[in-house]
PDB file of C-alpha atoms and ligand atoms in Angstrom:
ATOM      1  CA  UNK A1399     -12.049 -11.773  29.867  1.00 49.00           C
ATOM      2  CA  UNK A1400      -9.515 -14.972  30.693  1.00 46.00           C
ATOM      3  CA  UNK A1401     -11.786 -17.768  30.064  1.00 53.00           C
ATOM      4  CA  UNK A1402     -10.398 -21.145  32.168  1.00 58.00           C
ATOM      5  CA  UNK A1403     -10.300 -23.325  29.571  1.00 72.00           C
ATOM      6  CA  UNK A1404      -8.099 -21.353  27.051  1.00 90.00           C
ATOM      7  CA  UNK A1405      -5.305 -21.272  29.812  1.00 95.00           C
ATOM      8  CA  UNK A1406      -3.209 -23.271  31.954  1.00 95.00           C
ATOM      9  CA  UNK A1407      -0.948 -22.812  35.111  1.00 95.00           C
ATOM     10  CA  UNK A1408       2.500 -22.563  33.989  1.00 94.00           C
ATOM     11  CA  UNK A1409       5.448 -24.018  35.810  1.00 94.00           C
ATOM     12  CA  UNK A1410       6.152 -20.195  37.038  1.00 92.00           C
ATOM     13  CA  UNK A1411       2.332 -20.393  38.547  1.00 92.00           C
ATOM     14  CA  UNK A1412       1.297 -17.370  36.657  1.00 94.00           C
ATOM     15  CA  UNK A1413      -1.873 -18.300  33.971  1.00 95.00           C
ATOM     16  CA  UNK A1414      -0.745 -18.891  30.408  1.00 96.00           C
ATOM     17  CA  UNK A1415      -2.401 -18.548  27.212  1.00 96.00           C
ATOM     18  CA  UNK A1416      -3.341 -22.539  26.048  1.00 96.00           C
ATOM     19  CA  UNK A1417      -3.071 -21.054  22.627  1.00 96.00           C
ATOM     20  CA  UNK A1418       0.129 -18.736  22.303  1.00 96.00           C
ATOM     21  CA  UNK A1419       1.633 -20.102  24.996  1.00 96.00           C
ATOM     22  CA  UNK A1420       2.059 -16.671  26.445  1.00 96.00           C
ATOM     23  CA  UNK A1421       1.813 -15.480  30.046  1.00 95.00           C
ATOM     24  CA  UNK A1422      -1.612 -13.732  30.579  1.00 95.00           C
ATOM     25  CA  UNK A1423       0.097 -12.204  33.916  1.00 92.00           C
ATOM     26  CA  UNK A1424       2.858  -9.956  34.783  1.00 90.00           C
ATOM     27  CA  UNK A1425       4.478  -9.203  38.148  1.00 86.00           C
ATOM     28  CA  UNK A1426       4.864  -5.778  37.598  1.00 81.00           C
ATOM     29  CA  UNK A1427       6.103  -3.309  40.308  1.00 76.00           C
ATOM     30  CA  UNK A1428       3.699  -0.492  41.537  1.00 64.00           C
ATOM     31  CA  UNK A1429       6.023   1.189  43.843  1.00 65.00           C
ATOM     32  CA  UNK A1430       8.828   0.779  46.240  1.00 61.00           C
ATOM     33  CA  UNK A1431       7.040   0.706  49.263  1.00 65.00           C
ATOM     34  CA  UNK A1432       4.218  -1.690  47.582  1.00 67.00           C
ATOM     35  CA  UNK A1433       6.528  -3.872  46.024  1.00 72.00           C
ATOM     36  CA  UNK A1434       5.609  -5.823  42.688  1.00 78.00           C
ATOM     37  CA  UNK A1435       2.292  -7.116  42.017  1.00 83.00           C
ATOM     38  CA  UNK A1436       0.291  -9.597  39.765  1.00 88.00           C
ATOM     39  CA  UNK A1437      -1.094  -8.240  37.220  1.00 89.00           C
ATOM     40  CA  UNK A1438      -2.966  -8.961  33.940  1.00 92.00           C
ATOM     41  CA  UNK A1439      -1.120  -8.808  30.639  1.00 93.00           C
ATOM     42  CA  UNK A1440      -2.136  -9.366  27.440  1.00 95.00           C
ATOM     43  CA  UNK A1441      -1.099 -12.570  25.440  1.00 96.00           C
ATOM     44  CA  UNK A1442      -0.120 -12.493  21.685  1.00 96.00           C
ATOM     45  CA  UNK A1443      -3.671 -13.820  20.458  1.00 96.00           C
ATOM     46  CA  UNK A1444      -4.893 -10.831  21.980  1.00 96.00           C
ATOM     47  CA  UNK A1445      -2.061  -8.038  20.748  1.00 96.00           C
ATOM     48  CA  UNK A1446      -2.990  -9.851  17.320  1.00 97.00           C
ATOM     49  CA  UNK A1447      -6.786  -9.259  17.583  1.00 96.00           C
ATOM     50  CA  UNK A1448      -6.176  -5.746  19.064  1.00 96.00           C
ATOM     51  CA  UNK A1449      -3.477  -4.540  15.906  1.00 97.00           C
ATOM     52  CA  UNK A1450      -6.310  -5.949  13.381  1.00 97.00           C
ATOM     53  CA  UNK A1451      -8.985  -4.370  15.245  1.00 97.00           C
ATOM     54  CA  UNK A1452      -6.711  -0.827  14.734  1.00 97.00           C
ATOM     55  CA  UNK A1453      -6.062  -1.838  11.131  1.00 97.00           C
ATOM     56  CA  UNK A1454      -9.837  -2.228  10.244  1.00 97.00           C
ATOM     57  CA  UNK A1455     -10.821   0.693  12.305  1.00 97.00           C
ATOM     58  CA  UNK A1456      -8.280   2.932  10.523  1.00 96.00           C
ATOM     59  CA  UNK A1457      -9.403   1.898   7.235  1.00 96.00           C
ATOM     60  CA  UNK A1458     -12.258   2.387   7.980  1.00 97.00           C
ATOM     61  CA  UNK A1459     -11.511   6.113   9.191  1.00 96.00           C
ATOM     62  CA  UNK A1460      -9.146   6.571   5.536  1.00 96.00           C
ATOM     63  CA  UNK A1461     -12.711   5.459   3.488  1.00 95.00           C
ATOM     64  CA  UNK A1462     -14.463   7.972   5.707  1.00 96.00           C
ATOM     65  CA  UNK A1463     -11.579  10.158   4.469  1.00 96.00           C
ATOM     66  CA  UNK A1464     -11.468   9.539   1.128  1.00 96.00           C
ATOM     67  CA  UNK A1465     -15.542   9.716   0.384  1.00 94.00           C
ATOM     68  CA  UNK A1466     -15.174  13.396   1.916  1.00 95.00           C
ATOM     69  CA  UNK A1467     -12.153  14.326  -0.203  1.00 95.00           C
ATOM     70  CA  UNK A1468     -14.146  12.954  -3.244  1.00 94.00           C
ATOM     71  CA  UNK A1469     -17.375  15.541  -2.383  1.00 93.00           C
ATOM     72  CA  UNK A1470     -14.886  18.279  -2.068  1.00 93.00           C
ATOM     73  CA  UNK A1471     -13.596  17.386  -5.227  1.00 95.00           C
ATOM     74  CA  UNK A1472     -15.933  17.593  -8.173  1.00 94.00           C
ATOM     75  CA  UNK A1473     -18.571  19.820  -8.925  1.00 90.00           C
ATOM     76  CA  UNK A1474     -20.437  17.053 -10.935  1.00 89.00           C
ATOM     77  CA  UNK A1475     -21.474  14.247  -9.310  1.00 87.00           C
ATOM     78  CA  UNK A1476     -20.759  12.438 -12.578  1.00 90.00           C
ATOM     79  CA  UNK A1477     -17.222  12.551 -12.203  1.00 92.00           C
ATOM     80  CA  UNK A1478     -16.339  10.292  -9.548  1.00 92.00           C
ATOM     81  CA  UNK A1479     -17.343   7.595 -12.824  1.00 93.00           C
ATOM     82  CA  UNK A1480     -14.510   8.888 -14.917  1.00 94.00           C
ATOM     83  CA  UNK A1481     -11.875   6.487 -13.654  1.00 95.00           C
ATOM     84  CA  UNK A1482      -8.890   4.565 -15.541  1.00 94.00           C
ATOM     85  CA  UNK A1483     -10.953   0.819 -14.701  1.00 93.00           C
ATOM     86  CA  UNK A1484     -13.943   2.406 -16.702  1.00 91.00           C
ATOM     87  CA  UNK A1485     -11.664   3.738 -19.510  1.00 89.00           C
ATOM     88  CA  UNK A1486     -12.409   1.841 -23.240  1.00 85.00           C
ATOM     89  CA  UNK A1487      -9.563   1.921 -24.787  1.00 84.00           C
ATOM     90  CA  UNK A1488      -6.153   3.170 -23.271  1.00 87.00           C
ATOM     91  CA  UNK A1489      -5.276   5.801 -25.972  1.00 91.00           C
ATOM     92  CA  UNK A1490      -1.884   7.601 -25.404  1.00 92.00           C
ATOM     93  CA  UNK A1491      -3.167  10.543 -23.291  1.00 94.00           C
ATOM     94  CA  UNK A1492      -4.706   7.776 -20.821  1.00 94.00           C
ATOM     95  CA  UNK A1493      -1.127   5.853 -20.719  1.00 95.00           C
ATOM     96  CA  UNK A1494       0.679   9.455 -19.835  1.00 96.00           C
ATOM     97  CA  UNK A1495      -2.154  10.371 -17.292  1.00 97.00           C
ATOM     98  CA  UNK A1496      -1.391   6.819 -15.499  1.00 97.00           C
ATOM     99  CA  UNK A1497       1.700   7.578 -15.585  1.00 97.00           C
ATOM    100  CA  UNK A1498       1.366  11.003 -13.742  1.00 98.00           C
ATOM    101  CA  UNK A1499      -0.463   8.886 -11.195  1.00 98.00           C
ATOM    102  CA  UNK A1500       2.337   6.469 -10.958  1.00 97.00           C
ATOM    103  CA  UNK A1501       5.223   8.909 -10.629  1.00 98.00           C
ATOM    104  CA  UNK A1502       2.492  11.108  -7.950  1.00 98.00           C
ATOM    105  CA  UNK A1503       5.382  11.976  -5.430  1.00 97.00           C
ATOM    106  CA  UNK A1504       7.910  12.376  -7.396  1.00 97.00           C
ATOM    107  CA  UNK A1505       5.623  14.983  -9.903  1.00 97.00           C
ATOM    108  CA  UNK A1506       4.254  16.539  -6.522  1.00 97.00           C
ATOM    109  CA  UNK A1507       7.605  17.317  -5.389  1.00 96.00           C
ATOM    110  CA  UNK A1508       8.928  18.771  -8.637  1.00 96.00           C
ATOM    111  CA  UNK A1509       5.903  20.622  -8.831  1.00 95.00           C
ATOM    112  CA  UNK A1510       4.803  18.789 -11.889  1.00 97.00           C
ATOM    113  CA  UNK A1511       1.805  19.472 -13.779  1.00 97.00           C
ATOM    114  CA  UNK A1512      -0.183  18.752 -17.043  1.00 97.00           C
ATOM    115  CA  UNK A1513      -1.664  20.575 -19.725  1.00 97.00           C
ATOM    116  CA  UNK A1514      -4.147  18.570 -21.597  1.00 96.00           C
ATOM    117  CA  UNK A1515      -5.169  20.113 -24.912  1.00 95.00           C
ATOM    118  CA  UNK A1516      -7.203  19.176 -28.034  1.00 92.00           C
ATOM    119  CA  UNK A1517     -10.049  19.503 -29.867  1.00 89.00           C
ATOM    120  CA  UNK A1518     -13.439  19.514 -28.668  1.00 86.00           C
ATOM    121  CA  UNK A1519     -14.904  15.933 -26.915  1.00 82.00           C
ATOM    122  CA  UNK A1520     -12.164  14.448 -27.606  1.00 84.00           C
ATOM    123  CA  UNK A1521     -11.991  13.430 -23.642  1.00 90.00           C
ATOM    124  CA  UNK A1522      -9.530  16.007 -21.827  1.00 93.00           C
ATOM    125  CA  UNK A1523     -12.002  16.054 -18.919  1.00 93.00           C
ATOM    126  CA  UNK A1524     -12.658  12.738 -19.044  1.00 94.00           C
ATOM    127  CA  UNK A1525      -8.520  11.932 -18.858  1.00 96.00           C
ATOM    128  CA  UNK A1526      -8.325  14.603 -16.002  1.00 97.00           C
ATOM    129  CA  UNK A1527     -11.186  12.769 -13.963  1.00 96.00           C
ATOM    130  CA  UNK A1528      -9.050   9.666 -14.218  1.00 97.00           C
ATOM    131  CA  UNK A1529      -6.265  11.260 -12.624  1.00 98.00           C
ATOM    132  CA  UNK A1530      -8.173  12.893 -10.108  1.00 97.00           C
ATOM    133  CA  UNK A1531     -10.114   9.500  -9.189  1.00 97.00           C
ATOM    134  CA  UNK A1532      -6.642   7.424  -9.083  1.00 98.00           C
ATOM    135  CA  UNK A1533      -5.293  10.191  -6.509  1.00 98.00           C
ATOM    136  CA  UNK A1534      -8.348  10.532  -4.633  1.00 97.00           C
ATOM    137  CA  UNK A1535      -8.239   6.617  -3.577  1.00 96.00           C
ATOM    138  CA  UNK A1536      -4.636   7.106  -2.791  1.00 96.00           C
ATOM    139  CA  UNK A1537      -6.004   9.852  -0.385  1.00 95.00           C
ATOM    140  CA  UNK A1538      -4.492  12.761  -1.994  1.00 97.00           C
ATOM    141  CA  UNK A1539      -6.759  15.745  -1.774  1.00 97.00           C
ATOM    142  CA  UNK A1540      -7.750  17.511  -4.904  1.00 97.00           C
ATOM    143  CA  UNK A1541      -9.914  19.758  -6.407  1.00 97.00           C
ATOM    144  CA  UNK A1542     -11.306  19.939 -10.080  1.00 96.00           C
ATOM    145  CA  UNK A1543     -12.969  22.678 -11.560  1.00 95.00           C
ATOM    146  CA  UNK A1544     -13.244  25.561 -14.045  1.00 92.00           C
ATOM    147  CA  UNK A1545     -12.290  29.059 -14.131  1.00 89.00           C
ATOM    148  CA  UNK A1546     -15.929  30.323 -14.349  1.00 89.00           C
ATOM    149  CA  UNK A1547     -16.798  28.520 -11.309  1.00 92.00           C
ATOM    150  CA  UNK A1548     -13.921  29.969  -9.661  1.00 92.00           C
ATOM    151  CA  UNK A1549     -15.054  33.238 -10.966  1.00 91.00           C
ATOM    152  CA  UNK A1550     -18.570  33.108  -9.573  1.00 92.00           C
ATOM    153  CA  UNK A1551     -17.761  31.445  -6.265  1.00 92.00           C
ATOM    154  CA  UNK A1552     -15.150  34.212  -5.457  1.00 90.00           C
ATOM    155  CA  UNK A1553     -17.817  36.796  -6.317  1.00 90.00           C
ATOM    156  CA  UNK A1554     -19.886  35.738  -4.126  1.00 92.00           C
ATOM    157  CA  UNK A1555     -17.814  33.986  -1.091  1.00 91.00           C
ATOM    158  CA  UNK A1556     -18.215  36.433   2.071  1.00 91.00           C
ATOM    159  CA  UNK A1557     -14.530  35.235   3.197  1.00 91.00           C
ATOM    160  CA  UNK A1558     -12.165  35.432  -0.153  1.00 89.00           C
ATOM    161  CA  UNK A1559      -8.886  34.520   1.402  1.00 90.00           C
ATOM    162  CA  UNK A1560     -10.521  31.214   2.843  1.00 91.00           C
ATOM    163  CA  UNK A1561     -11.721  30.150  -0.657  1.00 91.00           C
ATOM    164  CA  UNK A1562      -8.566  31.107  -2.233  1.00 90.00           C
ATOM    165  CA  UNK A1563      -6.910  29.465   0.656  1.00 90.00           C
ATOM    166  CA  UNK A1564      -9.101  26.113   0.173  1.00 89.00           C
ATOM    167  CA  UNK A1565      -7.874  25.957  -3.358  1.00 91.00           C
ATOM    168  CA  UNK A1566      -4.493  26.186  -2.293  1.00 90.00           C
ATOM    169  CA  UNK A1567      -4.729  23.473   0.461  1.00 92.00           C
ATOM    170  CA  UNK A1568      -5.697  20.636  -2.015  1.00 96.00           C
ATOM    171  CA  UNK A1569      -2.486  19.084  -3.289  1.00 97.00           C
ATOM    172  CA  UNK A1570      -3.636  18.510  -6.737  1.00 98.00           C
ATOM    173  CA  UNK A1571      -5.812  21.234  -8.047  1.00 97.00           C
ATOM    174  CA  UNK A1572      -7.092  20.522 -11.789  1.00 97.00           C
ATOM    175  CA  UNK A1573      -9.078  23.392 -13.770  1.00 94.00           C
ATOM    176  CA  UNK A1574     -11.067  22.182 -16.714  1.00 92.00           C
ATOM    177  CA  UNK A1575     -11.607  23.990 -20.010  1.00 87.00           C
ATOM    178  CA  UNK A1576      -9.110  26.842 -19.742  1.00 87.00           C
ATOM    179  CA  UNK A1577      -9.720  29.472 -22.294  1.00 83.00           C
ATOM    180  CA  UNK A1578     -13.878  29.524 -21.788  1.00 78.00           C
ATOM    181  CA  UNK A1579     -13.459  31.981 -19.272  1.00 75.00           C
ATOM    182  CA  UNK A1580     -14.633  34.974 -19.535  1.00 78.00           C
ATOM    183  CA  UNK A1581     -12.544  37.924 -20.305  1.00 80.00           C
ATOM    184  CA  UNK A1582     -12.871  40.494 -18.353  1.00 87.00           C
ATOM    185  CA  UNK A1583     -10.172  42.257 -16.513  1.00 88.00           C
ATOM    186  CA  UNK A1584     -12.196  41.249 -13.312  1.00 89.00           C
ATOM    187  CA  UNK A1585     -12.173  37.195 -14.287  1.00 90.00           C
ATOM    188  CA  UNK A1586      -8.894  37.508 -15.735  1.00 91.00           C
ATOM    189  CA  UNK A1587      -7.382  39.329 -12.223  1.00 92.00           C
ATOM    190  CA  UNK A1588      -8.747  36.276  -9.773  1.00 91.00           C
ATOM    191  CA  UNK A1589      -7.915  33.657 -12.844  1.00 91.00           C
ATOM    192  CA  UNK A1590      -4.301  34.773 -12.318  1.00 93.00           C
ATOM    193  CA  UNK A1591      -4.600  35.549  -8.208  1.00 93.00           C
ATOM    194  CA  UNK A1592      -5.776  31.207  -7.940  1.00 93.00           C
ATOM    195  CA  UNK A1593      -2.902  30.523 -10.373  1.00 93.00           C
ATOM    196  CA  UNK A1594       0.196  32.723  -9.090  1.00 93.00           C
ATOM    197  CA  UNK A1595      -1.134  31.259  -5.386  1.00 92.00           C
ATOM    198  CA  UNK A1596      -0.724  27.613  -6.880  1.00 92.00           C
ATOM    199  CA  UNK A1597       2.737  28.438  -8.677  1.00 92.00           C
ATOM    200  CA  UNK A1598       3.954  30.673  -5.823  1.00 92.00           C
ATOM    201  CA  UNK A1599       2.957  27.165  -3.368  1.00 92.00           C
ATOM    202  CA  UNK A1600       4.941  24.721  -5.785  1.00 94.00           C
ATOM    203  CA  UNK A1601       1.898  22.626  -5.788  1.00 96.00           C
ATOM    204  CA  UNK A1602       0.731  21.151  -9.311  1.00 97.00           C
ATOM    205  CA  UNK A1603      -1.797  22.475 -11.476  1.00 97.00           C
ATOM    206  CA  UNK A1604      -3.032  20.415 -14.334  1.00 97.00           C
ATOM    207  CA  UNK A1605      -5.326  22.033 -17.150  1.00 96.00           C
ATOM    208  CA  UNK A1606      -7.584  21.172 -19.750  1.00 95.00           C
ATOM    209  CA  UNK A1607      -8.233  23.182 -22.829  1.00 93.00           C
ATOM    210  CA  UNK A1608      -9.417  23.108 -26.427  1.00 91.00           C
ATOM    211  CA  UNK A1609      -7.219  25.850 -27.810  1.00 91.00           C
ATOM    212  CA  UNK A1610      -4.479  24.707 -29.852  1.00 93.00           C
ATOM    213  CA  UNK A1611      -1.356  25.047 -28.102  1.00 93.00           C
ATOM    214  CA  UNK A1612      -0.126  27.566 -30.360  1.00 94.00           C
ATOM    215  CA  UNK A1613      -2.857  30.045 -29.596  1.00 93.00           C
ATOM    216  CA  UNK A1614      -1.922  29.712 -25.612  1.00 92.00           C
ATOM    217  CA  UNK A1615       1.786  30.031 -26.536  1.00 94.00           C
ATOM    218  CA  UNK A1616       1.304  32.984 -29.023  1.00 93.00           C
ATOM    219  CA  UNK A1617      -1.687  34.796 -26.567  1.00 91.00           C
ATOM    220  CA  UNK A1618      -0.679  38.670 -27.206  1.00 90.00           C
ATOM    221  CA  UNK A1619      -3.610  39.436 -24.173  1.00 90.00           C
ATOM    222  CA  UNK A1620      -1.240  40.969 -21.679  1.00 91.00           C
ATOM    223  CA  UNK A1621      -3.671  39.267 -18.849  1.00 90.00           C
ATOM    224  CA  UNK A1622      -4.263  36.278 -20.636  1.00 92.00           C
ATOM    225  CA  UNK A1623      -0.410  36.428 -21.047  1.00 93.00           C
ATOM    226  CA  UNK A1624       0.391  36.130 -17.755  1.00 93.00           C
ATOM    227  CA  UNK A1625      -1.941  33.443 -16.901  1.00 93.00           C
ATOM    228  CA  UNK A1626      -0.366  31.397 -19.855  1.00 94.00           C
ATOM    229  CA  UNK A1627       3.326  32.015 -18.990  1.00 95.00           C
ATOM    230  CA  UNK A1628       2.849  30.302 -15.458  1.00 94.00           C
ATOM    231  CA  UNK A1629       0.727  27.360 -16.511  1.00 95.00           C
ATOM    232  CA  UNK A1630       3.073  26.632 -19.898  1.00 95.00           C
ATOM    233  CA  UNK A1631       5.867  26.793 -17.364  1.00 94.00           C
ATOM    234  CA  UNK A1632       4.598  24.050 -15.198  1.00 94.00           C
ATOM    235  CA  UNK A1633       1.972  22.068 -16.986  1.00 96.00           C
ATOM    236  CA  UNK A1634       3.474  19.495 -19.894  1.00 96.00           C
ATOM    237  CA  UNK A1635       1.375  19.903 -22.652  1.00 96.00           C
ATOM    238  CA  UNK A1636      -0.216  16.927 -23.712  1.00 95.00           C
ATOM    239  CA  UNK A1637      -2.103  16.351 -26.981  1.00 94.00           C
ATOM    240  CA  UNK A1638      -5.309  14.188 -26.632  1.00 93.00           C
ATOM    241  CA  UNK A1639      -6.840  13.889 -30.428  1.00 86.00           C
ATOM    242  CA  UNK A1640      -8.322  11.060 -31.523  1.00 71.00           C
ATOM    243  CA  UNK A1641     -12.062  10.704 -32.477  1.00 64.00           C
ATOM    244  CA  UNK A1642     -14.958  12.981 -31.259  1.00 60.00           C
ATOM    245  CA  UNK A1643     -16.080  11.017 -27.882  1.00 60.00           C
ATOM    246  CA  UNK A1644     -19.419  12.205 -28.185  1.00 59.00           C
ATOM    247  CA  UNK A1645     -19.916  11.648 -31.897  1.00 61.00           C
ATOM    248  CA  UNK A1646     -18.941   8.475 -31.160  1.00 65.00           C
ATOM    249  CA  UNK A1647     -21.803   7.911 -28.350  1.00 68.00           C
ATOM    250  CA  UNK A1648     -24.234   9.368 -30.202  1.00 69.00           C
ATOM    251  CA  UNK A1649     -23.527   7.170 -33.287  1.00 72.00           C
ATOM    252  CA  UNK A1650     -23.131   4.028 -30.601  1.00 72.00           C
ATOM    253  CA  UNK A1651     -26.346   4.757 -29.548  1.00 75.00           C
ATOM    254  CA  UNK A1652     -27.835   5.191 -32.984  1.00 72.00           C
ATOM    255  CA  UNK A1653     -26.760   2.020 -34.117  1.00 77.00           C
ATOM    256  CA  UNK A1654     -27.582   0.238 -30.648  1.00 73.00           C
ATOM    257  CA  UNK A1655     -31.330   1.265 -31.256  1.00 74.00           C
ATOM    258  CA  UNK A1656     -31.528   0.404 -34.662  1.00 77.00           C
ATOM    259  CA  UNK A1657     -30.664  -3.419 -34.021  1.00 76.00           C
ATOM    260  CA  UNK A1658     -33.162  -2.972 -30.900  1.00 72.00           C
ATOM    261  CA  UNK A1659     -36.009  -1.666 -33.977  1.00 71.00           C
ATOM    262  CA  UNK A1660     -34.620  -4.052 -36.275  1.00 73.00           C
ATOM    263  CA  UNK A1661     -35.260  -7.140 -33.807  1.00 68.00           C
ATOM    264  CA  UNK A1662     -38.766  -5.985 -33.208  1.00 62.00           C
ATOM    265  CA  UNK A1663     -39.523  -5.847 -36.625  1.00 59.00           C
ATOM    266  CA  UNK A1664     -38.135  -9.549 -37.182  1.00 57.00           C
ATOM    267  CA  UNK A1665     -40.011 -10.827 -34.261  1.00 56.00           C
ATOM    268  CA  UNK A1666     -43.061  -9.174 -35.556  1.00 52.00           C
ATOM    269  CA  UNK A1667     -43.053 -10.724 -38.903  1.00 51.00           C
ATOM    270  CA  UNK A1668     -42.191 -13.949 -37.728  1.00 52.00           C
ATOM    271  CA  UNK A1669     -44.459 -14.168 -34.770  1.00 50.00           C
ATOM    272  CA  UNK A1670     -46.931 -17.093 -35.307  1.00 49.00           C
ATOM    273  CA  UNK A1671     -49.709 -15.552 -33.534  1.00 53.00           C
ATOM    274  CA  UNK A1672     -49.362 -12.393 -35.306  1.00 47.00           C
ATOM    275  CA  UNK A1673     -49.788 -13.666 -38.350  1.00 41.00           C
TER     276      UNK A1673
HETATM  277 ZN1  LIG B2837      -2.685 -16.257  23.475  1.00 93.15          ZN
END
């Protein structure tokens, strides 16, 4: 504990810290009738090594925190990949979704959401991931899913309210692929119960879909309607075009094993011991 020859006597003869100087011992008083008494305090090498100590150990408890959070959130392992580091190129619905990331507490306490919409592989999920990813390390809790998922896990959770409830909880909650629901009135009825719930909390919803944003403004559906009217009212609608992002892998990968059968068939030919 005090090691000799990291301290000296001072000229108040209590020990002293050879290092910081400090006194390593206090006269402190125990009572009135006891009077004061030596005791042991702790030097600022050691408050140092005990607020780093704290520091590392609380990190350590936020990582715990945040590797949990990220379970919760996804229901494809794959997503946690679908960051803004890993992103190509930063197309204009990338630069708006950082910005949403920026601007989190500000958005989360105007109850700011998004709407991303588009045609088909054109990346909305992937540009939703990123923002759930960015939040996630920040510690924010959210949850990303789809409305057919929501669907089937409310008909078959035993407690309703506590998986409506754990939808509400999450402070970003981000449903992919709006309009591939089905359309029944039962689907439709929990579709709006999980979105009133969110609007009703003034917590932000953000939403991908590949209708055109004229369909979802124009939906004469009364139940669709309703659905609509809440999400136009707090989700921005952003437009992500651009290219097809899987016709663009599959013609990457096309090309990338072409030059692989292209480079065999050089080597082949001019392979000395082949000939
Ligand atoms: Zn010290």
């Amino acid at each position: 504990m005090m090691e000799k020859e990291n301290t000296f006597i001072g000229k108040d003869d209590l020990i002293h810290c050879s290092v910081c100087k400090e006194p390593k011992q206090a006269w402190l008083p125990e009572n009135d009738l006891l009077g004061v008494r030596l005791r042991y305090r702790q030097c600022a090498c050691e408050r140092d090594a005990n607020a780093i100590e704290k520091a590392e150990q609380e990190e350590k408890e936020r990582r715990v925190q945040i590797a949990k959070n990220r379970r919760n959130c996804f229901d494809e392992a794959t997503m946690k990949n679908k960051t803004f580091a890993n992103t190509e190129e930063m197309t204009p619905a990338i630069c708006k979704a950082k910005k949403y990331v920026d601007n989190w507490d500000e958005m989360k306490q105007q109850s700011k959401g998004l709407l991303f919409w588009g045609p088909l592989g054109t990346g909305k999920t992937y540009v939703a991931a990123c923002i759930a990813n960015a939040l996630l390390e920040r510690n924010v809790t959210v949850k990303m899913t789809n409305f057919n998922t929501i669907v089937d896990t409310m008909f078959r959770a035993e407690n309703k309210t506590e998986y409506m409830n754990e939808l509400s909880r999450c402070s970003l909650l981000i449903i992919d692929e709006l309009g591939l629901e089905r359309s029944s009135e039962y689907a439709l009825g929990i579709i709006f119960d999980v979105i009133d719930h969110r609007y009703r909390s003034g917590k932000p919803l953000i939403t991908t879909t590949n209708l055109p944003l004229k369909e979802i403004k124009g939906e004469s559906n009364i139940n669709k309607r309703r659905i609509y009217d809440r999400i136009l009212e707090r989700c921005t609608p952003i437009l992500v075009d651009g290219e097809n992002k899987r016709e663009k892998t599959a013609e990457k990968n096309m090309k990338y094993l072409k030059t692989i059968f292209e480079d065999k068939e050089t080597q082949t030919t001019h392979d000395p011991h082949n000939a």
